[in-house]
mmCIF file with all atom_site columns, C-alpha atoms and ligand atoms in Angstrom:
data_model
loop_
_atom_site.group_PDB
_atom_site.id
_atom_site.type_symbol
_atom_site.label_atom_id
_atom_site.label_alt_id
_atom_site.label_comp_id
_atom_site.label_asym_id
_atom_site.label_entity_id
_atom_site.label_seq_id
_atom_site.pdbx_PDB_ins_code
_atom_site.Cartn_x
_atom_site.Cartn_y
_atom_site.Cartn_z
_atom_site.occupancy
_atom_site.B_iso_or_equiv
_atom_site.pdbx_formal_charge
_atom_site.auth_seq_id
_atom_site.auth_comp_id
_atom_site.auth_asym_id
_atom_site.auth_atom_id
_atom_site.pdbx_PDB_model_num
ATOM   1   C  CA  . MET T 1 1   ? -8.391 -51.177 -31.599 1.00 70.00 ? 1   MET T CA  1
ATOM   2   C  CA  . LYS T 1 2   ? -7.571 -53.162 -28.485 1.00 94.00 ? 2   LYS T CA  1
ATOM   3   C  CA  . ILE T 1 3   ? -4.086 -54.652 -28.309 1.00 96.00 ? 3   ILE T CA  1
ATOM   4   C  CA  . ALA T 1 4   ? -5.243 -58.293 -28.244 1.00 95.00 ? 4   ALA T CA  1
ATOM   5   C  CA  . GLU T 1 5   ? -7.328 -57.710 -31.390 1.00 96.00 ? 5   GLU T CA  1
ATOM   6   C  CA  . ARG T 1 6   ? -4.438 -55.955 -33.071 1.00 97.00 ? 6   ARG T CA  1
ATOM   7   C  CA  . LEU T 1 7   ? -2.135 -58.833 -32.187 1.00 98.00 ? 7   LEU T CA  1
ATOM   8   C  CA  . ARG T 1 8   ? -4.597 -61.319 -33.593 1.00 97.00 ? 8   ARG T CA  1
ATOM   9   C  CA  . ALA T 1 9   ? -4.438 -59.455 -36.904 1.00 97.00 ? 9   ALA T CA  1
ATOM   10  C  CA  . GLY T 1 10  ? -0.627 -59.262 -36.600 1.00 98.00 ? 10  GLY T CA  1
ATOM   11  C  CA  . VAL T 1 11  ? 1.508  -56.338 -35.456 1.00 98.00 ? 11  VAL T CA  1
ATOM   12  C  CA  . ARG T 1 12  ? 4.725  -55.249 -37.158 1.00 98.00 ? 12  ARG T CA  1
ATOM   13  C  CA  . THR T 1 13  ? 7.482  -53.540 -35.181 1.00 98.00 ? 13  THR T CA  1
ATOM   14  C  CA  . VAL T 1 14  ? 10.618 -51.949 -36.595 1.00 98.00 ? 14  VAL T CA  1
ATOM   15  C  CA  . THR T 1 15  ? 12.584 -51.512 -33.355 1.00 98.00 ? 15  THR T CA  1
ATOM   16  C  CA  . ALA T 1 16  ? 13.172 -53.506 -30.177 1.00 98.00 ? 16  ALA T CA  1
ATOM   17  C  CA  . ALA T 1 17  ? 11.565 -50.615 -28.286 1.00 98.00 ? 17  ALA T CA  1
ATOM   18  C  CA  . GLY T 1 18  ? 8.466  -51.099 -30.429 1.00 98.00 ? 18  GLY T CA  1
ATOM   19  C  CA  . THR T 1 19  ? 8.328  -54.784 -29.537 1.00 98.00 ? 19  THR T CA  1
ATOM   20  C  CA  . ARG T 1 20  ? 8.674  -53.926 -25.828 1.00 98.00 ? 20  ARG T CA  1
ATOM   21  C  CA  . GLN T 1 21  ? 5.851  -51.424 -26.113 1.00 98.00 ? 21  GLN T CA  1
ATOM   22  C  CA  . VAL T 1 22  ? 3.498  -53.979 -27.674 1.00 98.00 ? 22  VAL T CA  1
ATOM   23  C  CA  . ALA T 1 23  ? 4.357  -56.408 -24.864 1.00 98.00 ? 23  ALA T CA  1
ATOM   24  C  CA  . ALA T 1 24  ? 3.791  -53.769 -22.184 1.00 98.00 ? 24  ALA T CA  1
ATOM   25  C  CA  . ARG T 1 25  ? 0.329  -53.070 -23.606 1.00 98.00 ? 25  ARG T CA  1
ATOM   26  C  CA  . LEU T 1 26  ? -0.558 -56.733 -23.664 1.00 98.00 ? 26  LEU T CA  1
ATOM   27  C  CA  . ALA T 1 27  ? 0.688  -57.078 -20.079 1.00 98.00 ? 27  ALA T CA  1
ATOM   28  C  CA  . LYS T 1 28  ? -2.034 -54.652 -18.959 1.00 97.00 ? 28  LYS T CA  1
ATOM   29  C  CA  . VAL T 1 29  ? -4.861 -56.801 -20.326 1.00 96.00 ? 29  VAL T CA  1
ATOM   30  C  CA  . LEU T 1 30  ? -3.587 -60.294 -19.556 1.00 96.00 ? 30  LEU T CA  1
ATOM   31  C  CA  . PRO T 1 31  ? -5.687 -62.244 -17.072 1.00 96.00 ? 31  PRO T CA  1
ATOM   32  C  CA  . PRO T 1 32  ? -3.961 -63.101 -13.811 1.00 95.00 ? 32  PRO T CA  1
ATOM   33  C  CA  . ASP T 1 33  ? -2.062 -66.383 -14.070 1.00 96.00 ? 33  ASP T CA  1
ATOM   34  C  CA  . ALA T 1 34  ? -1.423 -66.371 -17.800 1.00 97.00 ? 34  ALA T CA  1
ATOM   35  C  CA  . THR T 1 35  ? 0.964  -68.513 -19.802 1.00 96.00 ? 35  THR T CA  1
ATOM   36  C  CA  . LEU T 1 36  ? 2.497  -67.066 -22.962 1.00 98.00 ? 36  LEU T CA  1
ATOM   37  C  CA  . ALA T 1 37  ? 4.047  -69.438 -25.492 1.00 97.00 ? 37  ALA T CA  1
ATOM   38  C  CA  . LEU T 1 38  ? 6.493  -67.396 -27.591 1.00 97.00 ? 38  LEU T CA  1
ATOM   39  C  CA  . HIS T 1 39  ? 7.256  -69.129 -30.893 1.00 97.00 ? 39  HIS T CA  1
ATOM   40  C  CA  . GLY T 1 40  ? 9.902  -68.026 -33.371 1.00 97.00 ? 40  GLY T CA  1
ATOM   41  C  CA  . ASP T 1 41  ? 13.476 -68.283 -34.557 1.00 96.00 ? 41  ASP T CA  1
ATOM   42  C  CA  . LEU T 1 42  ? 16.561 -67.030 -32.764 1.00 94.00 ? 42  LEU T CA  1
ATOM   43  C  CA  . GLY T 1 43  ? 16.613 -63.238 -32.859 1.00 96.00 ? 43  GLY T CA  1
ATOM   44  C  CA  . ALA T 1 44  ? 12.931 -62.851 -33.695 1.00 98.00 ? 44  ALA T CA  1
ATOM   45  C  CA  . GLY T 1 45  ? 12.276 -60.807 -30.544 1.00 98.00 ? 45  GLY T CA  1
ATOM   46  C  CA  . LYS T 1 46  ? 10.945 -63.238 -27.945 1.00 97.00 ? 46  LYS T CA  1
ATOM   47  C  CA  . THR T 1 47  ? 13.259 -62.136 -25.131 1.00 97.00 ? 47  THR T CA  1
ATOM   48  C  CA  . THR T 1 48  ? 12.754 -58.500 -26.131 1.00 98.00 ? 48  THR T CA  1
ATOM   49  C  CA  . PHE T 1 49  ? 9.009  -59.068 -25.742 1.00 98.00 ? 49  PHE T CA  1
ATOM   50  C  CA  . VAL T 1 50  ? 9.494  -60.487 -22.240 1.00 98.00 ? 50  VAL T CA  1
ATOM   51  C  CA  . GLN T 1 51  ? 11.480 -57.329 -21.374 1.00 98.00 ? 51  GLN T CA  1
ATOM   52  C  CA  . GLY T 1 52  ? 8.387  -55.300 -22.248 1.00 98.00 ? 52  GLY T CA  1
ATOM   53  C  CA  . LEU T 1 53  ? 6.225  -57.448 -19.987 1.00 98.00 ? 53  LEU T CA  1
ATOM   54  C  CA  . ALA T 1 54  ? 8.721  -56.964 -17.163 1.00 98.00 ? 54  ALA T CA  1
ATOM   55  C  CA  . ARG T 1 55  ? 8.628  -53.209 -17.576 1.00 98.00 ? 55  ARG T CA  1
ATOM   56  C  CA  . ALA T 1 56  ? 4.842  -53.135 -17.388 1.00 98.00 ? 56  ALA T CA  1
ATOM   57  C  CA  . TRP T 1 57  ? 4.941  -55.042 -14.123 1.00 98.00 ? 57  TRP T CA  1
ATOM   58  C  CA  . GLN T 1 58  ? 7.566  -52.774 -12.568 1.00 98.00 ? 58  GLN T CA  1
ATOM   59  C  CA  . ILE T 1 59  ? 10.243 -55.433 -12.591 1.00 97.00 ? 59  ILE T CA  1
ATOM   60  C  CA  . ALA T 1 60  ? 13.586 -53.781 -11.997 1.00 92.00 ? 60  ALA T CA  1
ATOM   61  C  CA  . GLY T 1 61  ? 16.155 -56.447 -12.780 1.00 86.00 ? 61  GLY T CA  1
ATOM   62  C  CA  . PRO T 1 62  ? 17.393 -57.156 -16.299 1.00 92.00 ? 62  PRO T CA  1
ATOM   63  C  CA  . VAL T 1 63  ? 15.601 -59.768 -18.399 1.00 94.00 ? 63  VAL T CA  1
ATOM   64  C  CA  . THR T 1 64  ? 18.022 -61.685 -20.603 1.00 93.00 ? 64  THR T CA  1
ATOM   65  C  CA  . SER T 1 65  ? 18.230 -65.076 -22.230 1.00 82.00 ? 65  SER T CA  1
ATOM   66  C  CA  . PRO T 1 66  ? 19.638 -67.143 -19.395 1.00 67.00 ? 66  PRO T CA  1
ATOM   67  C  CA  . THR T 1 67  ? 22.778 -69.016 -20.433 1.00 66.00 ? 67  THR T CA  1
ATOM   68  C  CA  . TYR T 1 68  ? 23.188 -71.438 -17.584 1.00 73.00 ? 68  TYR T CA  1
ATOM   69  C  CA  . THR T 1 69  ? 19.675 -71.644 -16.244 1.00 80.00 ? 69  THR T CA  1
ATOM   70  C  CA  . ILE T 1 70  ? 16.485 -72.828 -17.889 1.00 88.00 ? 70  ILE T CA  1
ATOM   71  C  CA  . PHE T 1 71  ? 14.326 -70.228 -16.167 1.00 91.00 ? 71  PHE T CA  1
ATOM   72  C  CA  . THR T 1 72  ? 14.527 -67.032 -14.171 1.00 93.00 ? 72  THR T CA  1
ATOM   73  C  CA  . LEU T 1 73  ? 12.012 -65.671 -11.703 1.00 95.00 ? 73  LEU T CA  1
ATOM   74  C  CA  . HIS T 1 74  ? 11.264 -61.944 -11.511 1.00 96.00 ? 74  HIS T CA  1
ATOM   75  C  CA  . ARG T 1 75  ? 9.126  -60.231 -8.899  1.00 96.00 ? 75  ARG T CA  1
ATOM   76  C  CA  . GLY T 1 76  ? 7.138  -57.058 -9.541  1.00 97.00 ? 76  GLY T CA  1
ATOM   77  C  CA  . ASP T 1 77  ? 3.418  -56.212 -9.595  1.00 96.00 ? 77  ASP T CA  1
ATOM   78  C  CA  . ARG T 1 78  ? 3.148  -59.755 -10.825 1.00 97.00 ? 78  ARG T CA  1
ATOM   79  C  CA  . LEU T 1 79  ? 5.459  -62.724 -10.727 1.00 97.00 ? 79  LEU T CA  1
ATOM   80  C  CA  . LEU T 1 80  ? 7.165  -63.287 -14.068 1.00 97.00 ? 80  LEU T CA  1
ATOM   81  C  CA  . LEU T 1 81  ? 8.668  -66.689 -14.673 1.00 96.00 ? 81  LEU T CA  1
ATOM   82  C  CA  . HIS T 1 82  ? 10.751 -66.567 -17.846 1.00 96.00 ? 82  HIS T CA  1
ATOM   83  C  CA  . LEU T 1 83  ? 11.519 -70.005 -19.207 1.00 95.00 ? 83  LEU T CA  1
ATOM   84  C  CA  . ASP T 1 84  ? 13.792 -70.680 -22.159 1.00 93.00 ? 84  ASP T CA  1
ATOM   85  C  CA  . GLY T 1 85  ? 13.168 -74.200 -23.379 1.00 92.00 ? 85  GLY T CA  1
ATOM   86  C  CA  . TYR T 1 86  ? 16.003 -74.089 -25.894 1.00 91.00 ? 86  TYR T CA  1
ATOM   87  C  CA  . ARG T 1 87  ? 18.284 -76.394 -23.951 1.00 87.00 ? 87  ARG T CA  1
ATOM   88  C  CA  . LEU T 1 88  ? 15.647 -78.907 -22.907 1.00 88.00 ? 88  LEU T CA  1
ATOM   89  C  CA  . GLU T 1 89  ? 16.331 -82.187 -24.628 1.00 87.00 ? 89  GLU T CA  1
ATOM   90  C  CA  . ALA T 1 90  ? 12.999 -83.793 -23.796 1.00 87.00 ? 90  ALA T CA  1
ATOM   91  C  CA  . PRO T 1 91  ? 9.699  -82.480 -22.361 1.00 87.00 ? 91  PRO T CA  1
ATOM   92  C  CA  . GLU T 1 92  ? 10.163 -84.785 -19.359 1.00 86.00 ? 92  GLU T CA  1
ATOM   93  C  CA  . GLN T 1 93  ? 13.116 -82.642 -18.310 1.00 85.00 ? 93  GLN T CA  1
ATOM   94  C  CA  . ALA T 1 94  ? 10.647 -79.868 -17.498 1.00 83.00 ? 94  ALA T CA  1
ATOM   95  C  CA  . ASP T 1 95  ? 9.073  -82.029 -14.795 1.00 82.00 ? 95  ASP T CA  1
ATOM   96  C  CA  . GLY T 1 96  ? 12.204 -81.740 -12.703 1.00 76.00 ? 96  GLY T CA  1
ATOM   97  C  CA  . LEU T 1 97  ? 11.986 -77.940 -12.699 1.00 79.00 ? 97  LEU T CA  1
ATOM   98  C  CA  . LEU T 1 98  ? 8.950  -78.033 -10.364 1.00 81.00 ? 98  LEU T CA  1
ATOM   99  C  CA  . LEU T 1 99  ? 7.583  -74.914 -12.031 1.00 84.00 ? 99  LEU T CA  1
ATOM   100 C  CA  . GLU T 1 100 ? 4.229  -75.193 -10.229 1.00 86.00 ? 100 GLU T CA  1
ATOM   101 C  CA  . ASP T 1 101 ? 6.041  -74.625 -6.936  1.00 88.00 ? 101 ASP T CA  1
ATOM   102 C  CA  . PHE T 1 102 ? 7.265  -71.224 -8.121  1.00 89.00 ? 102 PHE T CA  1
ATOM   103 C  CA  . LEU T 1 103 ? 4.040  -69.968 -9.655  1.00 93.00 ? 103 LEU T CA  1
ATOM   104 C  CA  . VAL T 1 104 ? 2.353  -67.787 -7.054  1.00 93.00 ? 104 VAL T CA  1
ATOM   105 C  CA  . SER T 1 105 ? -0.713 -65.847 -8.260  1.00 96.00 ? 105 SER T CA  1
ATOM   106 C  CA  . PRO T 1 106 ? -0.796 -63.417 -9.976  1.00 97.00 ? 106 PRO T CA  1
ATOM   107 C  CA  . TYR T 1 107 ? 1.808  -64.749 -12.338 1.00 97.00 ? 107 TYR T CA  1
ATOM   108 C  CA  . CYS T 1 108 ? 2.850  -64.863 -15.957 1.00 97.00 ? 108 CYS T CA  1
ATOM   109 C  CA  . LEU T 1 109 ? 4.757  -67.842 -17.274 1.00 97.00 ? 109 LEU T CA  1
ATOM   110 C  CA  . ALA T 1 110 ? 6.533  -66.695 -20.450 1.00 97.00 ? 110 ALA T CA  1
ATOM   111 C  CA  . VAL T 1 111 ? 8.010  -69.568 -22.434 1.00 96.00 ? 111 VAL T CA  1
ATOM   112 C  CA  . GLU T 1 112 ? 10.522 -69.325 -25.271 1.00 96.00 ? 112 GLU T CA  1
ATOM   113 C  CA  . TRP T 1 113 ? 10.825 -72.459 -27.445 1.00 95.00 ? 113 TRP T CA  1
ATOM   114 C  CA  . PRO T 1 114 ? 7.495  -73.789 -26.088 1.00 95.00 ? 114 PRO T CA  1
ATOM   115 C  CA  . GLU T 1 115 ? 7.681  -76.702 -28.573 1.00 94.00 ? 115 GLU T CA  1
ATOM   116 C  CA  . LYS T 1 116 ? 10.268 -78.178 -26.221 1.00 93.00 ? 116 LYS T CA  1
ATOM   117 C  CA  . LEU T 1 117 ? 7.663  -78.543 -23.481 1.00 91.00 ? 117 LEU T CA  1
ATOM   118 C  CA  . GLY T 1 118 ? 5.343  -80.615 -25.661 1.00 87.00 ? 118 GLY T CA  1
ATOM   119 C  CA  . SER T 1 119 ? 2.018  -81.306 -23.992 1.00 88.00 ? 119 SER T CA  1
ATOM   120 C  CA  . ARG T 1 120 ? 3.275  -79.917 -20.684 1.00 89.00 ? 120 ARG T CA  1
ATOM   121 C  CA  . LEU T 1 121 ? 2.224  -76.435 -21.739 1.00 90.00 ? 121 LEU T CA  1
ATOM   122 C  CA  . PRO T 1 122 ? -1.130 -75.438 -20.167 1.00 91.00 ? 122 PRO T CA  1
ATOM   123 C  CA  . PRO T 1 123 ? -3.982 -75.818 -22.698 1.00 91.00 ? 123 PRO T CA  1
ATOM   124 C  CA  . ASP T 1 124 ? -5.114 -72.225 -22.119 1.00 93.00 ? 124 ASP T CA  1
ATOM   125 C  CA  . ALA T 1 125 ? -1.718 -70.728 -23.021 1.00 95.00 ? 125 ALA T CA  1
ATOM   126 C  CA  . TRP T 1 126 ? -1.677 -67.694 -25.306 1.00 97.00 ? 126 TRP T CA  1
ATOM   127 C  CA  . HIS T 1 127 ? 0.437  -68.506 -28.356 1.00 97.00 ? 127 HIS T CA  1
ATOM   128 C  CA  . LEU T 1 128 ? 2.374  -65.728 -30.057 1.00 98.00 ? 128 LEU T CA  1
ATOM   129 C  CA  . ASP T 1 129 ? 4.315  -66.157 -33.306 1.00 98.00 ? 129 ASP T CA  1
ATOM   130 C  CA  . PHE T 1 130 ? 7.408  -64.010 -33.903 1.00 98.00 ? 130 PHE T CA  1
ATOM   131 C  CA  . GLU T 1 131 ? 8.858  -63.658 -37.390 1.00 98.00 ? 131 GLU T CA  1
ATOM   132 C  CA  . ILE T 1 132 ? 11.682 -61.689 -38.950 1.00 98.00 ? 132 ILE T CA  1
ATOM   133 C  CA  . ALA T 1 133 ? 10.750 -60.122 -42.277 1.00 97.00 ? 133 ALA T CA  1
ATOM   134 C  CA  . ALA T 1 134 ? 13.237 -59.636 -45.124 1.00 97.00 ? 134 ALA T CA  1
ATOM   135 C  CA  . ASP T 1 135 ? 13.465 -55.915 -44.285 1.00 97.00 ? 135 ASP T CA  1
ATOM   136 C  CA  . GLY T 1 136 ? 14.446 -56.710 -40.679 1.00 97.00 ? 136 GLY T CA  1
ATOM   137 C  CA  . SER T 1 137 ? 11.120 -55.745 -39.164 1.00 98.00 ? 137 SER T CA  1
ATOM   138 C  CA  . ARG T 1 138 ? 9.423  -58.238 -36.838 1.00 98.00 ? 138 ARG T CA  1
ATOM   139 C  CA  . SER T 1 139 ? 5.862  -59.443 -36.955 1.00 98.00 ? 139 SER T CA  1
ATOM   140 C  CA  . ILE T 1 140 ? 4.057  -60.610 -33.834 1.00 98.00 ? 140 ILE T CA  1
ATOM   141 C  CA  . ARG T 1 141 ? 0.819  -62.514 -34.154 1.00 98.00 ? 141 ARG T CA  1
ATOM   142 C  CA  . LEU T 1 142 ? -1.457 -63.881 -31.456 1.00 98.00 ? 142 LEU T CA  1
ATOM   143 C  CA  . ARG T 1 143 ? -3.186 -67.192 -31.943 1.00 93.00 ? 143 ARG T CA  1
ATOM   144 C  CA  . ARG T 1 144 ? -4.984 -68.745 -28.995 1.00 72.00 ? 144 ARG T CA  1
ATOM   145 C  CA  . GLY T 1 145 ? -4.106 -72.226 -27.780 1.00 50.00 ? 145 GLY T CA  1
HETATM 146 P  P1  . ADP C 2 .   ? 14.914 -64.109 -29.346 1.00 91.83 ? 201 ADP C P1  1
HETATM 147 O  O1  . ADP C 2 .   ? 14.674 -64.152 -27.868 1.00 91.83 ? 201 ADP C O1  1
HETATM 148 O  O2  . ADP C 2 .   ? 13.661 -64.359 -30.149 1.00 91.83 ? 201 ADP C O2  1
HETATM 149 O  O3  . ADP C 2 .   ? 16.037 -64.989 -29.777 1.00 91.83 ? 201 ADP C O3  1
HETATM 150 P  P2  . ADP C 2 .   ? 15.892 -61.455 -28.829 1.00 91.83 ? 201 ADP C P2  1
HETATM 151 O  O4  . ADP C 2 .   ? 14.732 -60.666 -28.317 1.00 91.83 ? 201 ADP C O4  1
HETATM 152 O  O5  . ADP C 2 .   ? 16.881 -61.955 -27.851 1.00 91.83 ? 201 ADP C O5  1
HETATM 153 O  O6  . ADP C 2 .   ? 15.332 -62.632 -29.755 1.00 91.83 ? 201 ADP C O6  1
HETATM 154 O  O7  . ADP C 2 .   ? 16.734 -60.620 -29.879 1.00 91.83 ? 201 ADP C O7  1
HETATM 155 C  C1  . ADP C 2 .   ? 16.181 -59.815 -30.842 1.00 91.83 ? 201 ADP C C1  1
HETATM 156 C  C2  . ADP C 2 .   ? 17.293 -58.938 -31.379 1.00 91.83 ? 201 ADP C C2  1
HETATM 157 O  O8  . ADP C 2 .   ? 16.833 -58.205 -32.507 1.00 91.83 ? 201 ADP C O8  1
HETATM 158 C  C3  . ADP C 2 .   ? 17.752 -57.905 -30.353 1.00 91.83 ? 201 ADP C C3  1
HETATM 159 O  O9  . ADP C 2 .   ? 19.126 -57.676 -30.511 1.00 91.83 ? 201 ADP C O9  1
HETATM 160 C  C4  . ADP C 2 .   ? 16.949 -56.675 -30.737 1.00 91.83 ? 201 ADP C C4  1
HETATM 161 O  O10 . ADP C 2 .   ? 17.578 -55.470 -30.355 1.00 91.83 ? 201 ADP C O10 1
HETATM 162 C  C5  . ADP C 2 .   ? 16.900 -56.810 -32.250 1.00 91.83 ? 201 ADP C C5  1
HETATM 163 N  N1  . ADP C 2 .   ? 15.736 -56.193 -32.893 1.00 91.83 ? 201 ADP C N1  1
HETATM 164 C  C6  . ADP C 2 .   ? 15.745 -55.412 -33.970 1.00 91.83 ? 201 ADP C C6  1
HETATM 165 N  N2  . ADP C 2 .   ? 14.510 -55.028 -34.346 1.00 91.83 ? 201 ADP C N2  1
HETATM 166 C  C7  . ADP C 2 .   ? 13.678 -55.613 -33.476 1.00 91.83 ? 201 ADP C C7  1
HETATM 167 C  C8  . ADP C 2 .   ? 12.257 -55.612 -33.358 1.00 91.83 ? 201 ADP C C8  1
HETATM 168 N  N3  . ADP C 2 .   ? 11.438 -54.946 -34.179 1.00 91.83 ? 201 ADP C N3  1
HETATM 169 N  N4  . ADP C 2 .   ? 11.741 -56.345 -32.347 1.00 91.83 ? 201 ADP C N4  1
HETATM 170 C  C9  . ADP C 2 .   ? 12.553 -57.046 -31.512 1.00 91.83 ? 201 ADP C C9  1
HETATM 171 N  N5  . ADP C 2 .   ? 13.888 -57.088 -31.592 1.00 91.83 ? 201 ADP C N5  1
HETATM 172 C  C10 . ADP C 2 .   ? 14.460 -56.374 -32.568 1.00 91.83 ? 201 ADP C C10 1
HETATM 173 MG MG1 . MG  C 3 .   ? 15.504 -65.452 -26.405 1.00 91.83 ? 202 MG  C MG1 1
#
């Protein structure tokens, strides 16, 4: 089955490496200029997923949850803009980031805590839900905008 179909049904991973592998597969089939909205609690695997995307696009630098910045820009086969909305207090704060100015095609805008952006998220964003199961495994499910 294709990775997008599998993700729509829900994929379970038992290791961080597994989560990165799922992300790397999805990276290969994403249209150019895609936005990913990564929903889920702290520790559910959102940043780990972005690390898998980075690997697929030959991005060398480390991908971490930025502590002092809202977003980080990574350059590889495609531009990866990793935004962590956690510290945004209101969606209007995102306007000041001038994200559009950084997004050069082909790009992927990967957003953690997308709820914080409110209606500022593009309507064609791919929404992924991350959940931690009682046994510690993670489920990743794709639901379109
Ligand atoms: P988030 O960005 O959603 O807060 P992170 O990706 O930063 O989450 O952290 C997930 C943590 O859980 C990491 O320490 C990772 O090694 C660990 N982990 C354990 N199992 C998994 C799994 N199946 N998928 C992703 N992360 C996992
Ligand atoms: Mg994170």
